[in-house]
Amino acid sequence: MQENEIAVAVVLDMSLGESPVWSVARQTLYWVDINNGRVYAWRPQAGTPPTCFELGEKVGCIALADRGLVAAAASGIVRLSAGGEPERLVDNPEWQTGQQNEQQTVRGNRFNDGRCDAAGRCGWAPSLLTKRALRRRSTVSTTAS
């Protein structure tokens, strides 16, 4: 039986790392740090640390696009260029800037998980109810049928 050694490839200080996506064409691994609003890009063969793009808001997931990435951020769906500059594609209708420019959603929802298949068809889980929103509501009920 062959033994394999597993080693840590990248050490980063992240809050909640998710949504890994591998680009064969770019030989790059992408992922998000949801709570810190960061998207990472790492080329293992380059031997350099990952590149970090700061979105300035929570980002739930990413998908490969022709010229960069598409990300589901709290304020909506954005395209990220190869340099990480965001371009708004779809607004989150619940997004607002509150008191003291605290960015939040009206009902405490944000875009969350999503994936695209090899044909480029994407499925997004459009919202996630945050703990903050649950605290604001007096009752929460679930109905199953």
mmCIF file of C-alpha atoms in Angstrom:
data_model
loop_
_atom_site.group_PDB
_atom_site.id
_atom_site.type_symbol
_atom_site.label_atom_id
_atom_site.label_comp_id
_atom_site.label_asym_id
_atom_site.label_seq_id
_atom_site.Cartn_x
_atom_site.Cartn_y
_atom_site.Cartn_z
ATOM 1 C CA MET A 1 0.000 0.000 0.000
ATOM 2 C CA GLN A 2 1.354 3.392 -1.014
ATOM 3 C CA GLU A 3 1.550 6.084 1.643
ATOM 4 C CA ASN A 4 0.793 9.684 0.774
ATOM 5 C CA GLU A 5 1.855 12.703 2.737
ATOM 6 C CA ILE A 6 -0.557 15.581 3.021
ATOM 7 C CA ALA A 7 0.758 19.050 3.765
ATOM 8 C CA VAL A 8 -0.893 22.421 4.279
ATOM 9 C CA ALA A 9 -0.554 24.329 1.013
ATOM 10 C CA VAL A 10 -1.589 27.816 2.131
ATOM 11 C CA VAL A 11 -1.896 29.332 5.601
ATOM 12 C CA LEU A 12 -4.270 32.307 5.785
ATOM 13 C CA ASP A 13 -6.207 34.060 8.526
ATOM 14 C CA MET A 14 -9.805 33.648 7.338
ATOM 15 C CA SER A 15 -13.165 33.849 9.067
ATOM 16 C CA LEU A 16 -15.198 31.504 6.826
ATOM 17 C CA GLY A 17 -13.509 30.088 3.722
ATOM 18 C CA GLU A 18 -15.861 28.488 1.172
ATOM 19 C CA SER A 19 -16.771 28.035 -2.492
ATOM 20 C CA PRO A 20 -13.522 26.643 -3.933
ATOM 21 C CA VAL A 21 -13.418 26.711 -7.748
ATOM 22 C CA TRP A 22 -10.554 25.357 -9.870
ATOM 23 C CA SER A 23 -9.876 26.858 -13.303
ATOM 24 C CA VAL A 24 -8.067 24.366 -15.512
ATOM 25 C CA ALA A 25 -7.392 27.022 -18.170
ATOM 26 C CA ARG A 26 -5.876 29.477 -15.676
ATOM 27 C CA GLN A 27 -4.360 26.812 -13.399
ATOM 28 C CA THR A 28 -5.792 28.827 -10.515
ATOM 29 C CA LEU A 29 -7.752 27.935 -7.394
ATOM 30 C CA TYR A 30 -10.315 30.543 -6.317
ATOM 31 C CA TRP A 31 -12.269 30.725 -3.056
ATOM 32 C CA VAL A 32 -14.020 33.224 -0.790
ATOM 33 C CA ASP A 33 -13.759 34.340 2.818
ATOM 34 C CA ILE A 34 -17.444 35.107 3.298
ATOM 35 C CA ASN A 35 -17.412 37.212 6.461
ATOM 36 C CA ASN A 36 -14.368 39.295 5.516
ATOM 37 C CA GLY A 37 -15.627 39.958 1.965
ATOM 38 C CA ARG A 38 -12.541 38.579 0.247
ATOM 39 C CA VAL A 39 -11.957 36.563 -2.902
ATOM 40 C CA TYR A 40 -8.673 34.675 -3.197
ATOM 41 C CA ALA A 41 -6.832 33.463 -6.301
ATOM 42 C CA TRP A 42 -3.892 31.071 -5.981
ATOM 43 C CA ARG A 43 -1.689 29.548 -8.670
ATOM 44 C CA PRO A 44 0.109 26.627 -6.985
ATOM 45 C CA GLN A 45 2.769 26.325 -9.691
ATOM 46 C CA ALA A 46 3.755 29.997 -9.307
ATOM 47 C CA GLY A 47 5.109 29.393 -5.817
ATOM 48 C CA THR A 48 3.691 32.693 -4.544
ATOM 49 C CA PRO A 49 1.041 33.469 -1.906
ATOM 50 C CA PRO A 50 -2.585 33.841 -3.010
ATOM 51 C CA THR A 51 -3.819 37.145 -4.387
ATOM 52 C CA CYS A 52 -6.595 38.700 -2.293
ATOM 53 C CA PHE A 53 -9.376 40.893 -3.672
ATOM 54 C CA GLU A 54 -11.357 42.916 -1.093
ATOM 55 C CA LEU A 55 -15.039 43.403 -1.942
ATOM 56 C CA GLY A 56 -15.910 45.394 1.173
ATOM 57 C CA GLU A 57 -19.035 43.314 1.850
ATOM 58 C CA LYS A 58 -19.867 39.677 2.514
ATOM 59 C CA VAL A 59 -19.470 37.415 -0.498
ATOM 60 C CA GLY A 60 -21.212 34.033 -0.520
ATOM 61 C CA CYS A 61 -19.795 32.280 -3.561
ATOM 62 C CA ILE A 62 -18.029 32.663 -6.893
ATOM 63 C CA ALA A 63 -18.144 31.127 -10.357
ATOM 64 C CA LEU A 64 -15.778 31.242 -13.317
ATOM 65 C CA ALA A 65 -16.567 33.740 -16.083
ATOM 66 C CA ASP A 66 -14.985 34.426 -19.481
ATOM 67 C CA ARG A 67 -12.865 37.328 -18.242
ATOM 68 C CA GLY A 68 -12.682 36.819 -14.497
ATOM 69 C CA LEU A 69 -15.251 35.681 -11.952
ATOM 70 C CA VAL A 70 -18.870 36.229 -11.003
ATOM 71 C CA ALA A 71 -19.559 36.642 -7.274
ATOM 72 C CA ALA A 72 -22.730 36.596 -5.190
ATOM 73 C CA ALA A 73 -22.102 39.454 -2.766
ATOM 74 C CA ALA A 74 -24.425 40.902 -0.140
ATOM 75 C CA SER A 75 -25.427 43.816 -2.384
ATOM 76 C CA GLY A 76 -25.972 41.692 -5.487
ATOM 77 C CA ILE A 77 -24.240 39.746 -8.244
ATOM 78 C CA VAL A 78 -20.963 41.262 -9.457
ATOM 79 C CA ARG A 79 -18.422 40.415 -12.133
ATOM 80 C CA LEU A 80 -14.805 40.582 -10.989
ATOM 81 C CA SER A 81 -12.212 41.413 -13.617
ATOM 82 C CA ALA A 82 -8.872 39.612 -13.619
ATOM 83 C CA GLY A 83 -7.612 42.487 -11.471
ATOM 84 C CA GLY A 84 -10.474 42.123 -8.979
ATOM 85 C CA GLU A 85 -12.434 45.260 -9.908
ATOM 86 C CA PRO A 86 -16.180 44.639 -9.337
ATOM 87 C CA GLU A 87 -18.840 45.497 -11.921
ATOM 88 C CA ARG A 88 -22.462 45.309 -10.754
ATOM 89 C CA LEU A 89 -24.582 42.871 -12.783
ATOM 90 C CA VAL A 90 -27.666 42.393 -10.585
ATOM 91 C CA ASP A 91 -28.693 44.391 -7.516
ATOM 92 C CA ASN A 92 -30.035 42.727 -4.390
ATOM 93 C CA PRO A 93 -33.436 44.460 -4.107
ATOM 94 C CA GLU A 94 -33.238 44.279 -0.300
ATOM 95 C CA TRP A 95 -29.858 46.044 -0.102
ATOM 96 C CA GLN A 96 -29.653 49.468 1.484
ATOM 97 C CA THR A 97 -27.210 51.748 3.194
ATOM 98 C CA GLY A 98 -28.449 52.337 6.711
ATOM 99 C CA GLN A 99 -27.531 54.745 9.470
ATOM 100 C CA GLN A 100 -23.876 55.764 9.588
ATOM 101 C CA ASN A 101 -23.423 54.071 6.181
ATOM 102 C CA GLU A 102 -23.801 50.625 7.746
ATOM 103 C CA GLN A 103 -24.471 48.456 4.729
ATOM 104 C CA GLN A 104 -27.153 45.863 5.302
ATOM 105 C CA THR A 105 -30.160 44.237 3.749
ATOM 106 C CA VAL A 106 -33.647 45.354 4.650
ATOM 107 C CA ARG A 107 -34.780 41.936 5.856
ATOM 108 C CA GLY A 108 -31.404 40.638 6.990
ATOM 109 C CA ASN A 109 -30.923 38.445 3.917
ATOM 110 C CA ARG A 110 -27.841 38.151 1.736
ATOM 111 C CA PHE A 111 -26.855 36.132 -1.304
ATOM 112 C CA ASN A 112 -25.302 32.845 -0.256
ATOM 113 C CA ASP A 113 -24.358 29.634 -2.081
ATOM 114 C CA GLY A 114 -24.319 28.967 -5.790
ATOM 115 C CA ARG A 115 -22.575 26.899 -8.433
ATOM 116 C CA CYS A 116 -22.248 26.779 -12.201
ATOM 117 C CA ASP A 117 -21.990 23.654 -14.309
ATOM 118 C CA ALA A 118 -19.558 23.053 -17.186
ATOM 119 C CA ALA A 119 -22.064 24.570 -19.653
ATOM 120 C CA GLY A 120 -22.116 27.839 -17.694
ATOM 121 C CA ARG A 121 -25.599 27.400 -16.219
ATOM 122 C CA CYS A 122 -25.685 28.865 -12.725
ATOM 123 C CA GLY A 123 -27.904 28.084 -9.798
ATOM 124 C CA TRP A 124 -27.891 30.560 -6.934
ATOM 125 C CA ALA A 125 -29.360 30.127 -3.472
ATOM 126 C CA PRO A 126 -30.495 33.735 -3.491
ATOM 127 C CA SER A 127 -30.654 34.437 0.184
ATOM 128 C CA LEU A 128 -29.612 33.413 3.643
ATOM 129 C CA LEU A 129 -31.427 34.653 6.718
ATOM 130 C CA THR A 130 -28.800 36.033 9.072
ATOM 131 C CA LYS A 131 -28.812 35.653 12.872
ATOM 132 C CA ARG A 132 -29.228 39.412 13.119
ATOM 133 C CA ALA A 133 -32.513 39.166 11.233
ATOM 134 C CA LEU A 134 -33.731 36.353 13.466
ATOM 135 C CA ARG A 135 -33.102 38.456 16.570
ATOM 136 C CA ARG A 136 -35.229 41.275 15.115
ATOM 137 C CA ARG A 137 -38.234 39.043 14.512
ATOM 138 C CA SER A 138 -40.564 38.257 17.390
ATOM 139 C CA THR A 139 -41.664 34.872 16.016
ATOM 140 C CA VAL A 140 -40.347 32.510 13.404
ATOM 141 C CA SER A 141 -42.450 29.602 12.213
ATOM 142 C CA THR A 142 -41.848 26.816 9.740
ATOM 143 C CA THR A 143 -44.551 24.962 7.849
ATOM 144 C CA ALA A 144 -43.883 21.642 6.165
ATOM 145 C CA SER A 145 -46.336 20.045 3.798
#
